[in-house]
PDB file of C-alpha atoms and ligand atoms in Angstrom:
ATOM      1  CA  MET A   1     -52.668 -60.167 -22.386  1.00  0.00           C
ATOM      2  CA  MET A   2     -50.518 -61.475 -19.550  1.00  0.00           C
ATOM      3  CA  ASN A   3     -52.271 -62.165 -16.268  1.00  0.00           C
ATOM      4  CA  SER A   4     -51.340 -60.316 -13.087  1.00  0.00           C
ATOM      5  CA  ASN A   5     -49.187 -63.169 -11.782  1.00  0.00           C
ATOM      6  CA  GLN A   6     -47.218 -63.325 -15.036  1.00  0.00           C
ATOM      7  CA  LEU A   7     -46.748 -59.532 -14.968  1.00  0.00           C
ATOM      8  CA  LYS A   8     -45.467 -59.727 -11.391  1.00  0.00           C
ATOM      9  CA  ILE A   9     -42.971 -62.448 -12.322  1.00  0.00           C
ATOM     10  CA  ALA A  10     -41.756 -60.545 -15.405  1.00  0.00           C
ATOM     11  CA  GLU A  11     -41.341 -57.278 -13.541  1.00  0.00           C
ATOM     12  CA  ALA A  12     -39.290 -58.942 -10.789  1.00  0.00           C
ATOM     13  CA  VAL A  13     -36.555 -60.081 -13.224  1.00  0.00           C
ATOM     14  CA  LYS A  14     -33.361 -57.965 -13.289  1.00  0.00           C
ATOM     15  CA  GLY A  15     -32.923 -56.032 -16.508  1.00  0.00           C
ATOM     16  CA  PHE A  16     -32.915 -52.791 -18.414  1.00  0.00           C
ATOM     17  CA  LEU A  17     -36.173 -53.087 -20.354  1.00  0.00           C
ATOM     18  CA  PRO A  18     -38.688 -50.483 -19.134  1.00  0.00           C
ATOM     19  CA  ARG A  19     -42.245 -51.662 -18.520  1.00  0.00           C
ATOM     20  CA  ASN A  20     -43.805 -49.639 -21.349  1.00  0.00           C
ATOM     21  CA  GLU A  21     -41.309 -51.057 -23.838  1.00  0.00           C
ATOM     22  CA  ALA A  22     -41.779 -54.588 -22.500  1.00  0.00           C
ATOM     23  CA  HIS A  23     -45.519 -54.347 -23.106  1.00  0.00           C
ATOM     24  CA  VAL A  24     -45.046 -53.118 -26.670  1.00  0.00           C
ATOM     25  CA  LEU A  25     -42.573 -55.964 -27.246  1.00  0.00           C
ATOM     26  CA  TYR A  26     -45.102 -58.497 -25.936  1.00  0.00           C
ATOM     27  CA  ASP A  27     -47.880 -57.050 -28.100  1.00  0.00           C
ATOM     28  CA  ALA A  28     -45.645 -57.182 -31.188  1.00  0.00           C
ATOM     29  CA  ALA A  29     -44.837 -60.836 -30.471  1.00  0.00           C
ATOM     30  CA  ILE A  30     -48.474 -61.880 -30.124  1.00  0.00           C
ATOM     31  CA  SER A  31     -49.284 -60.045 -33.372  1.00  0.00           C
ATOM     32  CA  VAL A  32     -47.046 -62.424 -35.354  1.00  0.00           C
ATOM     33  CA  ASP A  33     -49.048 -64.092 -38.120  1.00  0.00           C
ATOM     34  CA  VAL A  34     -46.404 -66.173 -39.896  1.00  0.00           C
ATOM     35  CA  ASP A  35     -45.174 -69.615 -38.841  1.00  0.00           C
ATOM     36  CA  GLY A  36     -41.868 -70.162 -37.116  1.00  0.00           C
ATOM     37  CA  PRO A  37     -40.021 -69.695 -33.863  1.00  0.00           C
ATOM     38  CA  PHE A  38     -39.033 -66.513 -32.059  1.00  0.00           C
ATOM     39  CA  LEU A  39     -35.415 -65.657 -31.295  1.00  0.00           C
ATOM     40  CA  GLU A  40     -33.846 -62.994 -29.128  1.00  0.00           C
ATOM     41  CA  VAL A  41     -30.223 -61.917 -29.133  1.00  0.00           C
ATOM     42  CA  GLY A  42     -29.117 -60.702 -25.704  1.00  0.00           C
ATOM     43  CA  SER A  43     -31.039 -62.296 -22.856  1.00  0.00           C
ATOM     44  CA  TYR A  44     -29.020 -61.076 -19.844  1.00  0.00           C
ATOM     45  CA  CYS A  45     -31.039 -62.205 -16.790  1.00  0.00           C
ATOM     46  CA  GLY A  46     -34.135 -63.177 -18.791  1.00  0.00           C
ATOM     47  CA  LYS A  47     -36.480 -60.215 -18.472  1.00  0.00           C
ATOM     48  CA  SER A  48     -37.399 -59.905 -22.150  1.00  0.00           C
ATOM     49  CA  ALA A  49     -37.331 -63.709 -22.460  1.00  0.00           C
ATOM     50  CA  VAL A  50     -40.093 -63.931 -19.856  1.00  0.00           C
ATOM     51  CA  TYR A  51     -42.288 -61.417 -21.706  1.00  0.00           C
ATOM     52  CA  LEU A  52     -41.568 -63.005 -25.083  1.00  0.00           C
ATOM     53  CA  GLY A  53     -41.864 -66.493 -23.600  1.00  0.00           C
ATOM     54  CA  TYR A  54     -45.385 -65.763 -22.354  1.00  0.00           C
ATOM     55  CA  ALA A  55     -46.246 -64.377 -25.789  1.00  0.00           C
ATOM     56  CA  ALA A  56     -44.820 -67.478 -27.487  1.00  0.00           C
ATOM     57  CA  GLN A  57     -46.602 -69.820 -25.066  1.00  0.00           C
ATOM     58  CA  SER A  58     -49.966 -68.170 -25.743  1.00  0.00           C
ATOM     59  CA  PHE A  59     -50.005 -69.495 -29.290  1.00  0.00           C
ATOM     60  CA  GLY A  60     -47.750 -72.520 -29.267  1.00  0.00           C
ATOM     61  CA  ARG A  61     -44.424 -70.976 -30.344  1.00  0.00           C
ATOM     62  CA  ILE A  62     -40.870 -71.473 -29.081  1.00  0.00           C
ATOM     63  CA  LEU A  63     -38.467 -68.694 -28.077  1.00  0.00           C
ATOM     64  CA  TYR A  64     -34.740 -69.239 -28.567  1.00  0.00           C
ATOM     65  CA  ALA A  65     -32.935 -66.983 -26.126  1.00  0.00           C
ATOM     66  CA  LEU A  66     -29.332 -66.377 -27.154  1.00  0.00           C
ATOM     67  CA  ASP A  67     -26.606 -64.960 -24.930  1.00  0.00           C
ATOM     68  CA  HIS A  68     -23.011 -65.833 -24.002  1.00  0.00           C
ATOM     69  CA  HIS A  69     -24.050 -64.768 -20.485  1.00  0.00           C
ATOM     70  CA  ARG A  70     -20.710 -63.038 -19.821  1.00  0.00           C
ATOM     71  CA  GLY A  71     -22.241 -59.570 -20.017  1.00  0.00           C
ATOM     72  CA  SER A  72     -21.840 -56.834 -22.617  1.00  0.00           C
ATOM     73  CA  GLU A  73     -19.090 -54.235 -22.397  1.00  0.00           C
ATOM     74  CA  GLU A  74     -21.324 -51.821 -20.460  1.00  0.00           C
ATOM     75  CA  ASN A  75     -22.072 -54.521 -17.852  1.00  0.00           C
ATOM     76  CA  GLN A  76     -18.434 -55.099 -16.885  1.00  0.00           C
ATOM     77  CA  ALA A  77     -16.844 -53.806 -13.665  1.00  0.00           C
ATOM     78  CA  GLY A  78     -16.261 -50.066 -13.815  1.00  0.00           C
ATOM     79  CA  TRP A  79     -19.059 -49.419 -16.340  1.00  0.00           C
ATOM     80  CA  ASP A  80     -22.483 -47.828 -15.747  1.00  0.00           C
ATOM     81  CA  HIS A  81     -24.558 -50.970 -16.048  1.00  0.00           C
ATOM     82  CA  HIS A  82     -22.431 -53.197 -13.811  1.00  0.00           C
ATOM     83  CA  ASP A  83     -24.083 -55.319 -11.123  1.00  0.00           C
ATOM     84  CA  SER A  84     -21.535 -56.994  -8.830  1.00  0.00           C
ATOM     85  CA  GLN A  85     -24.046 -59.699  -7.870  1.00  0.00           C
ATOM     86  CA  LEU A  86     -23.590 -61.137 -11.364  1.00  0.00           C
ATOM     87  CA  ILE A  87     -19.930 -62.011 -10.843  1.00  0.00           C
ATOM     88  CA  ASP A  88     -19.314 -65.750 -10.484  1.00  0.00           C
ATOM     89  CA  GLN A  89     -17.207 -65.984  -7.313  1.00  0.00           C
ATOM     90  CA  ARG A  90     -15.354 -69.068  -8.514  1.00  0.00           C
ATOM     91  CA  THR A  91     -14.219 -67.739 -11.895  1.00  0.00           C
ATOM     92  CA  GLY A  92     -14.327 -63.999 -11.196  1.00  0.00           C
ATOM     93  CA  VAL A  93     -16.162 -63.311 -14.450  1.00  0.00           C
ATOM     94  CA  MET A  94     -19.775 -62.356 -15.095  1.00  0.00           C
ATOM     95  CA  ASP A  95     -22.297 -65.151 -15.387  1.00  0.00           C
ATOM     96  CA  THR A  96     -25.937 -64.241 -15.937  1.00  0.00           C
ATOM     97  CA  LEU A  97     -26.986 -67.785 -16.880  1.00  0.00           C
ATOM     98  CA  PRO A  98     -28.021 -68.859 -13.328  1.00  0.00           C
ATOM     99  CA  PHE A  99     -30.223 -65.747 -13.091  1.00  0.00           C
ATOM    100  CA  PHE A 100     -31.673 -66.441 -16.519  1.00  0.00           C
ATOM    101  CA  ARG A 101     -32.454 -70.068 -15.637  1.00  0.00           C
ATOM    102  CA  ASP A 102     -34.050 -69.012 -12.378  1.00  0.00           C
ATOM    103  CA  ALA A 103     -36.253 -66.476 -14.202  1.00  0.00           C
ATOM    104  CA  ILE A 104     -37.411 -69.011 -16.794  1.00  0.00           C
ATOM    105  CA  PHE A 105     -38.049 -71.658 -14.128  1.00  0.00           C
ATOM    106  CA  THR A 106     -39.982 -69.218 -11.925  1.00  0.00           C
ATOM    107  CA  ALA A 107     -42.042 -68.141 -14.934  1.00  0.00           C
ATOM    108  CA  GLY A 108     -42.924 -71.761 -15.741  1.00  0.00           C
ATOM    109  CA  LEU A 109     -41.490 -71.355 -19.232  1.00  0.00           C
ATOM    110  CA  GLU A 110     -38.908 -74.159 -19.410  1.00  0.00           C
ATOM    111  CA  ASP A 111     -40.888 -75.891 -22.188  1.00  0.00           C
ATOM    112  CA  VAL A 112     -41.139 -72.694 -24.226  1.00  0.00           C
ATOM    113  CA  VAL A 113     -37.847 -70.818 -23.808  1.00  0.00           C
ATOM    114  CA  VAL A 114     -34.725 -72.575 -25.103  1.00  0.00           C
ATOM    115  CA  ALA A 115     -31.393 -71.046 -24.087  1.00  0.00           C
ATOM    116  CA  LEU A 116     -28.675 -70.789 -26.715  1.00  0.00           C
ATOM    117  CA  VAL A 117     -25.470 -70.168 -24.773  1.00  0.00           C
ATOM    118  CA  GLY A 118     -22.713 -68.828 -26.982  1.00  0.00           C
ATOM    119  CA  HIS A 119     -21.617 -66.004 -29.222  1.00  0.00           C
ATOM    120  CA  SER A 120     -24.256 -64.629 -31.549  1.00  0.00           C
ATOM    121  CA  GLU A 121     -22.009 -64.656 -34.599  1.00  0.00           C
ATOM    122  CA  VAL A 122     -20.991 -68.281 -34.087  1.00  0.00           C
ATOM    123  CA  ILE A 123     -24.576 -69.476 -33.666  1.00  0.00           C
ATOM    124  CA  ALA A 124     -25.895 -67.355 -36.562  1.00  0.00           C
ATOM    125  CA  ARG A 125     -23.319 -68.858 -38.929  1.00  0.00           C
ATOM    126  CA  ASN A 126     -24.884 -72.325 -38.627  1.00  0.00           C
ATOM    127  CA  TRP A 127     -28.505 -71.332 -38.046  1.00  0.00           C
ATOM    128  CA  THR A 128     -30.813 -72.203 -40.938  1.00  0.00           C
ATOM    129  CA  THR A 129     -34.328 -72.036 -39.443  1.00  0.00           C
ATOM    130  CA  SER A 130     -36.346 -69.030 -40.605  1.00  0.00           C
ATOM    131  CA  LEU A 131     -37.741 -66.872 -37.834  1.00  0.00           C
ATOM    132  CA  ALA A 132     -41.182 -65.391 -37.294  1.00  0.00           C
ATOM    133  CA  PHE A 133     -39.933 -62.878 -34.733  1.00  0.00           C
ATOM    134  CA  LEU A 134     -36.473 -61.510 -33.925  1.00  0.00           C
ATOM    135  CA  PHE A 135     -35.560 -59.249 -31.009  1.00  0.00           C
ATOM    136  CA  ILE A 136     -32.069 -57.757 -31.077  1.00  0.00           C
ATOM    137  CA  ASP A 137     -30.790 -56.447 -27.739  1.00  0.00           C
ATOM    138  CA  GLY A 138     -27.261 -57.798 -27.930  1.00  0.00           C
ATOM    139  CA  GLY A 139     -23.808 -56.221 -27.896  1.00  0.00           C
ATOM    140  CA  HIS A 140     -24.044 -52.469 -28.340  1.00  0.00           C
ATOM    141  CA  GLY A 141     -20.598 -51.943 -29.865  1.00  0.00           C
ATOM    142  CA  GLU A 142     -20.231 -51.321 -33.580  1.00  0.00           C
ATOM    143  CA  GLU A 143     -18.886 -54.766 -34.501  1.00  0.00           C
ATOM    144  CA  PRO A 144     -21.413 -56.855 -32.506  1.00  0.00           C
ATOM    145  CA  ALA A 145     -24.304 -54.729 -33.786  1.00  0.00           C
ATOM    146  CA  LYS A 146     -23.136 -55.119 -37.389  1.00  0.00           C
ATOM    147  CA  ALA A 147     -22.685 -58.869 -36.903  1.00  0.00           C
ATOM    148  CA  ASP A 148     -26.194 -59.200 -35.448  1.00  0.00           C
ATOM    149  CA  PHE A 149     -27.635 -57.338 -38.415  1.00  0.00           C
ATOM    150  CA  ASN A 150     -25.780 -59.457 -40.970  1.00  0.00           C
ATOM    151  CA  GLY A 151     -26.205 -62.739 -39.100  1.00  0.00           C
ATOM    152  CA  TRP A 152     -29.820 -62.602 -37.982  1.00  0.00           C
ATOM    153  CA  VAL A 153     -31.927 -60.012 -39.802  1.00  0.00           C
ATOM    154  CA  PRO A 154     -31.957 -61.919 -43.148  1.00  0.00           C
ATOM    155  CA  LYS A 155     -33.335 -64.961 -41.300  1.00  0.00           C
ATOM    156  CA  VAL A 156     -36.697 -63.312 -40.564  1.00  0.00           C
ATOM    157  CA  LYS A 157     -39.495 -64.476 -42.868  1.00  0.00           C
ATOM    158  CA  LYS A 158     -41.572 -62.174 -45.041  1.00  0.00           C
ATOM    159  CA  GLY A 159     -44.333 -60.889 -42.810  1.00  0.00           C
ATOM    160  CA  GLY A 160     -42.210 -61.509 -39.719  1.00  0.00           C
ATOM    161  CA  ILE A 161     -41.256 -58.974 -37.069  1.00  0.00           C
ATOM    162  CA  LEU A 162     -37.924 -57.407 -36.140  1.00  0.00           C
ATOM    163  CA  ALA A 163     -37.722 -55.619 -32.794  1.00  0.00           C
ATOM    164  CA  ILE A 164     -34.595 -53.602 -31.979  1.00  0.00           C
ATOM    165  CA  HIS A 165     -33.733 -52.255 -28.547  1.00  0.00           C
ATOM    166  CA  ASP A 166     -31.593 -49.233 -27.616  1.00  0.00           C
ATOM    167  CA  VAL A 167     -32.161 -47.334 -30.848  1.00  0.00           C
ATOM    168  CA  PHE A 168     -30.988 -43.775 -30.175  1.00  0.00           C
ATOM    169  CA  PRO A 169     -31.156 -41.440 -33.193  1.00  0.00           C
ATOM    170  CA  ASN A 170     -29.880 -38.651 -30.930  1.00  0.00           C
ATOM    171  CA  GLU A 171     -26.417 -39.469 -29.589  1.00  0.00           C
ATOM    172  CA  LYS A 172     -27.141 -37.567 -26.369  1.00  0.00           C
ATOM    173  CA  ASP A 173     -29.607 -40.326 -25.447  1.00  0.00           C
ATOM    174  CA  GLY A 174     -27.255 -43.294 -25.800  1.00  0.00           C
ATOM    175  CA  GLY A 175     -24.824 -45.306 -27.899  1.00  0.00           C
ATOM    176  CA  ARG A 176     -25.303 -45.216 -31.654  1.00  0.00           C
ATOM    177  CA  PRO A 177     -24.478 -48.703 -32.994  1.00  0.00           C
ATOM    178  CA  PRO A 178     -27.973 -50.261 -32.718  1.00  0.00           C
ATOM    179  CA  TYR A 179     -29.302 -47.229 -34.611  1.00  0.00           C
ATOM    180  CA  GLU A 180     -26.491 -46.976 -37.177  1.00  0.00           C
ATOM    181  CA  GLN A 181     -25.693 -50.666 -37.691  1.00  0.00           C
ATOM    182  CA  ILE A 182     -29.130 -52.311 -37.343  1.00  0.00           C
ATOM    183  CA  TYR A 183     -32.048 -49.873 -37.555  1.00  0.00           C
ATOM    184  CA  LEU A 184     -30.826 -47.660 -40.427  1.00  0.00           C
ATOM    185  CA  PRO A 185     -29.588 -50.488 -42.666  1.00  0.00           C
ATOM    186  CA  ALA A 186     -32.910 -52.289 -42.162  1.00  0.00           C
ATOM    187  CA  ILE A 187     -34.925 -49.209 -43.143  1.00  0.00           C
ATOM    188  CA  GLU A 188     -32.585 -48.377 -46.040  1.00  0.00           C
ATOM    189  CA  SER A 189     -32.859 -51.938 -47.407  1.00  0.00           C
ATOM    190  CA  GLY A 190     -36.510 -51.299 -48.231  1.00  0.00           C
ATOM    191  CA  ASN A 191     -37.373 -54.718 -46.756  1.00  0.00           C
ATOM    192  CA  TRP A 192     -38.837 -53.357 -43.539  1.00  0.00           C
ATOM    193  CA  ASN A 193     -41.695 -51.086 -42.520  1.00  0.00           C
ATOM    194  CA  GLU A 194     -41.622 -49.442 -39.142  1.00  0.00           C
ATOM    195  CA  ILE A 195     -44.855 -50.253 -37.362  1.00  0.00           C
ATOM    196  CA  GLU A 196     -44.206 -48.996 -33.830  1.00  0.00           C
ATOM    197  CA  VAL A 197     -41.894 -46.821 -31.743  1.00  0.00           C
ATOM    198  CA  GLU A 198     -41.800 -46.933 -27.927  1.00  0.00           C
ATOM    199  CA  GLY A 199     -38.874 -45.356 -26.081  1.00  0.00           C
ATOM    200  CA  SER A 200     -35.748 -46.833 -27.620  1.00  0.00           C
ATOM    201  CA  LEU A 201     -37.669 -49.841 -28.973  1.00  0.00           C
ATOM    202  CA  ARG A 202     -38.442 -50.061 -32.692  1.00  0.00           C
ATOM    203  CA  ILE A 203     -40.826 -52.620 -34.193  1.00  0.00           C
ATOM    204  CA  LEU A 204     -40.394 -53.360 -37.912  1.00  0.00           C
ATOM    205  CA  LYS A 205     -42.309 -55.737 -40.140  1.00  0.00           C
ATOM    206  CA  ARG A 206     -40.739 -57.466 -43.128  1.00  0.00           C
ATOM    207  CA  VAL A 207     -42.516 -56.597 -46.377  1.00  0.00           C
TER     208      VAL A 207
HETATM  209 MG1   MG B 301     -31.347 -53.117 -24.223  1.00  0.00          MG
END
């Protein structure tokens, strides 16, 4: 388990991952029993990367943390999840990378967490390393969710873990694409068993 200092650092990072879900995510990551790196899609300011980074560090793994750092649709000005502090004053566009770097530095995880700065689909196209653990918390629109499913889910090894955030079976609770384009196709493929549910987080294991 994380120590109290690590918990304090993780909880101080900006983000939308509730504490209970973060702890389940961490526990899923330390339960991994196949070789290979971890990868997350959608790092934002680094909150989940700090939890997953501490998990990876505890048994000698690496976490690749992928994000274009320009914010998802729902983070842009005028949307619910906008934070004006994340606008780069020089360019006028969102830039979460400085916040991410600060979080990883503060957490002492620069040797463990490797930032991949770019579009998920572009990176997935040329990515050939099999993954032990994949966390998808990327773009929540239909097209980005579908692309994350097609681009990343097949790269998880047998016995590896897939964690999906913002899965809302009931549309009153939130947007549907992570449920319809990632969670359901994974379950329907027969390649995945659901092993845990916490809030909108789903933990699946590849059979
Ligand atoms: Mg999320």
